[in-house]
Amino acid sequence: VPSLTLSPSCLCPCRVSSVLNRDVKQFGKKHMFDGSEETCWNSDQGTCQWVTLDFPSTVKVSQLHIQFQGGFSSQLCTLEGCRTGEELVKISNLYPEDIHAMQISFATFQVEETVLDKLKITFENSTDFFGRIVVYHLGVLGERL
């Protein structure tokens, strides 16, 4: 079964921990899914920024793509997921590399295939001194069940 991109913002409600200066127009969550290399979600400062995706139907996640701004990535990402009505449970830890350069670092992670309705990605350890995270692209691949 071919993998599908599961997280276009029009199909999948998304929440984020914060937006830089509450400037949703310039730095809001929608920019992670718009396909533009010019726009991004930029969190405000603080530890443990996060993104949650609520899928409209049950999915089996197999891969995660995250494109960070160099210097504003996370050294540790915790994935949690659950079925509707259940509590989030830890799926795995991911360890993106940050090259601390202005170019954008793109990470692809194979994920232990998990059936879920909700996915939470917690950015535990920002490479930015103030805890900010900058994501240009977030893609979740897998299949709808």
CSV table of C-alpha atoms in Angstrom, one decimal:
chain,number,residue,atom,x,y,z
A,1,VAL,CA,0.0,0.0,0.0
A,2,PRO,CA,1.6,3.3,-1.0
A,3,SER,CA,2.2,5.9,1.7
A,4,LEU,CA,0.1,9.0,1.8
A,5,THR,CA,0.9,12.3,3.2
A,6,LEU,CA,-1.4,12.5,6.2
A,7,SER,CA,-1.0,16.1,7.4
A,8,PRO,CA,-2.1,18.8,5.0
A,9,SER,CA,-3.5,21.5,7.3
A,10,CYS,CA,-6.8,21.6,5.4
A,11,LEU,CA,-7.5,17.9,6.4
A,12,CYS,CA,-5.9,17.7,9.8
A,13,PRO,CA,-6.6,20.1,12.7
A,14,CYS,CA,-3.3,21.1,14.2
A,15,ARG,CA,-2.4,22.9,17.5
A,16,VAL,CA,0.9,24.4,18.6
A,17,SER,CA,2.3,25.3,21.9
A,18,SER,CA,3.0,28.9,21.0
A,19,VAL,CA,3.6,31.4,18.1
A,20,LEU,CA,6.4,34.0,18.2
A,21,ASN,CA,5.0,37.3,19.5
A,22,ARG,CA,1.5,35.8,18.8
A,23,ASP,CA,2.0,36.8,15.2
A,24,VAL,CA,-0.1,34.0,13.7
A,25,LYS,CA,-0.2,35.7,10.2
A,26,GLN,CA,3.6,35.7,9.9
A,27,PHE,CA,4.6,32.7,12.0
A,28,GLY,CA,1.5,30.6,12.5
A,29,LYS,CA,1.2,26.8,12.3
A,30,LYS,CA,-0.4,26.8,8.8
A,31,HIS,CA,3.0,27.7,7.4
A,32,MET,CA,4.3,24.2,8.2
A,33,PHE,CA,1.9,22.8,5.6
A,34,ASP,CA,1.8,25.4,2.9
A,35,GLY,CA,4.6,24.0,0.8
A,36,SER,CA,6.5,27.3,0.7
A,37,GLU,CA,10.2,27.6,1.5
A,38,GLU,CA,9.7,31.2,2.5
A,39,THR,CA,7.3,30.6,5.5
A,40,CYS,CA,7.5,28.7,8.7
A,41,TRP,CA,6.0,28.1,12.2
A,42,ASN,CA,8.1,30.0,14.7
A,43,SER,CA,7.5,29.2,18.3
A,44,ASP,CA,7.8,31.7,21.1
A,45,GLN,CA,10.6,31.1,23.7
A,46,GLY,CA,10.3,28.5,26.4
A,47,THR,CA,11.1,24.9,26.9
A,48,CYS,CA,9.2,22.0,25.4
A,49,GLN,CA,7.4,23.4,22.4
A,50,TRP,CA,5.0,21.0,20.7
A,51,VAL,CA,2.7,20.3,17.8
A,52,THR,CA,-0.4,18.1,17.9
A,53,LEU,CA,-2.2,16.7,14.8
A,54,ASP,CA,-5.8,15.4,15.1
A,55,PHE,CA,-6.4,13.1,12.1
A,56,PRO,CA,-10.0,13.1,10.8
A,57,SER,CA,-9.9,9.2,10.7
A,58,THR,CA,-7.6,6.5,12.1
A,59,VAL,CA,-4.2,6.3,10.5
A,60,LYS,CA,-1.1,4.1,10.6
A,61,VAL,CA,2.0,6.4,10.7
A,62,SER,CA,5.2,5.2,9.2
A,63,GLN,CA,7.4,8.2,8.6
A,64,LEU,CA,7.9,11.8,9.8
A,65,HIS,CA,9.5,14.6,7.9
A,66,ILE,CA,10.6,17.8,9.7
A,67,GLN,CA,12.5,20.7,8.2
A,68,PHE,CA,14.0,23.0,10.8
A,69,GLN,CA,15.8,26.3,10.6
A,70,GLY,CA,19.5,25.7,11.5
A,71,GLY,CA,20.0,26.9,15.1
A,72,PHE,CA,16.3,26.6,15.9
A,73,SER,CA,15.8,22.8,15.9
A,74,SER,CA,15.3,20.2,18.6
A,75,GLN,CA,18.0,17.7,19.6
A,76,LEU,CA,15.3,15.5,21.0
A,77,CYS,CA,11.7,15.0,19.8
A,78,THR,CA,9.3,12.8,21.6
A,79,LEU,CA,6.4,11.3,19.6
A,80,GLU,CA,3.2,10.4,21.4
A,81,GLY,CA,0.0,9.1,20.0
A,82,CYS,CA,-3.4,7.7,20.9
A,83,ARG,CA,-6.8,6.6,19.6
A,84,THR,CA,-9.8,8.8,20.1
A,85,GLY,CA,-10.8,8.9,23.8
A,86,GLU,CA,-7.5,7.5,25.0
A,87,GLU,CA,-4.6,9.1,26.8
A,88,LEU,CA,-1.4,9.9,24.8
A,89,VAL,CA,1.3,7.2,25.1
A,90,LYS,CA,4.9,7.5,24.1
A,91,ILE,CA,5.8,6.0,20.7
A,92,SER,CA,9.4,6.9,20.3
A,93,ASN,CA,12.2,9.5,20.6
A,94,LEU,CA,13.8,11.1,17.6
A,95,TYR,CA,17.2,12.8,17.5
A,96,PRO,CA,17.4,15.4,14.7
A,97,GLU,CA,20.8,16.8,13.9
A,98,ASP,CA,21.3,20.6,13.9
A,99,ILE,CA,24.2,21.8,11.8
A,100,HIS,CA,23.9,25.3,13.4
A,101,ALA,CA,24.1,27.0,10.0
A,102,MET,CA,21.6,29.3,8.3
A,103,GLN,CA,20.6,26.6,5.9
A,104,ILE,CA,17.6,24.5,6.7
A,105,SER,CA,18.2,21.0,8.0
A,106,PHE,CA,15.7,18.4,6.8
A,107,ALA,CA,15.2,15.2,8.8
A,108,THR,CA,13.3,12.0,7.8
A,109,PHE,CA,12.5,9.5,10.5
A,110,GLN,CA,11.2,6.0,10.1
A,111,VAL,CA,8.6,5.5,12.9
A,112,GLU,CA,7.5,2.2,14.4
A,113,GLU,CA,4.2,1.8,12.6
A,114,THR,CA,1.5,2.9,15.0
A,115,VAL,CA,-2.2,3.1,14.6
A,116,LEU,CA,-3.6,6.4,16.0
A,117,ASP,CA,-6.0,9.3,15.7
A,118,LYS,CA,-3.8,11.9,17.4
A,119,LEU,CA,-0.1,12.6,17.2
A,120,LYS,CA,1.9,14.9,19.4
A,121,ILE,CA,5.5,15.9,18.7
A,122,THR,CA,7.2,17.5,21.6
A,123,PHE,CA,10.5,19.4,21.0
A,124,GLU,CA,12.2,18.6,24.2
A,125,ASN,CA,15.6,20.2,23.7
A,126,SER,CA,15.9,23.3,21.5
A,127,THR,CA,19.3,24.2,20.1
A,128,ASP,CA,18.3,27.9,20.6
A,129,PHE,CA,19.3,29.4,23.9
A,130,PHE,CA,15.8,30.7,24.4
A,131,GLY,CA,14.0,27.5,23.5
A,132,ARG,CA,12.5,28.7,20.2
A,133,ILE,CA,11.7,26.2,17.4
A,134,VAL,CA,11.4,27.0,13.7
A,135,VAL,CA,9.8,24.5,11.4
A,136,TYR,CA,9.4,25.1,7.7
A,137,HIS,CA,7.8,21.8,6.8
A,138,LEU,CA,6.2,19.0,8.8
A,139,GLY,CA,5.0,15.9,7.0
A,140,VAL,CA,3.5,12.7,8.4
A,141,LEU,CA,3.5,9.7,6.0
A,142,GLY,CA,1.5,6.6,6.4
A,143,GLU,CA,-1.9,5.2,5.4
A,144,ARG,CA,-5.5,5.9,6.3
A,145,LEU,CA,-7.3,3.0,7.8
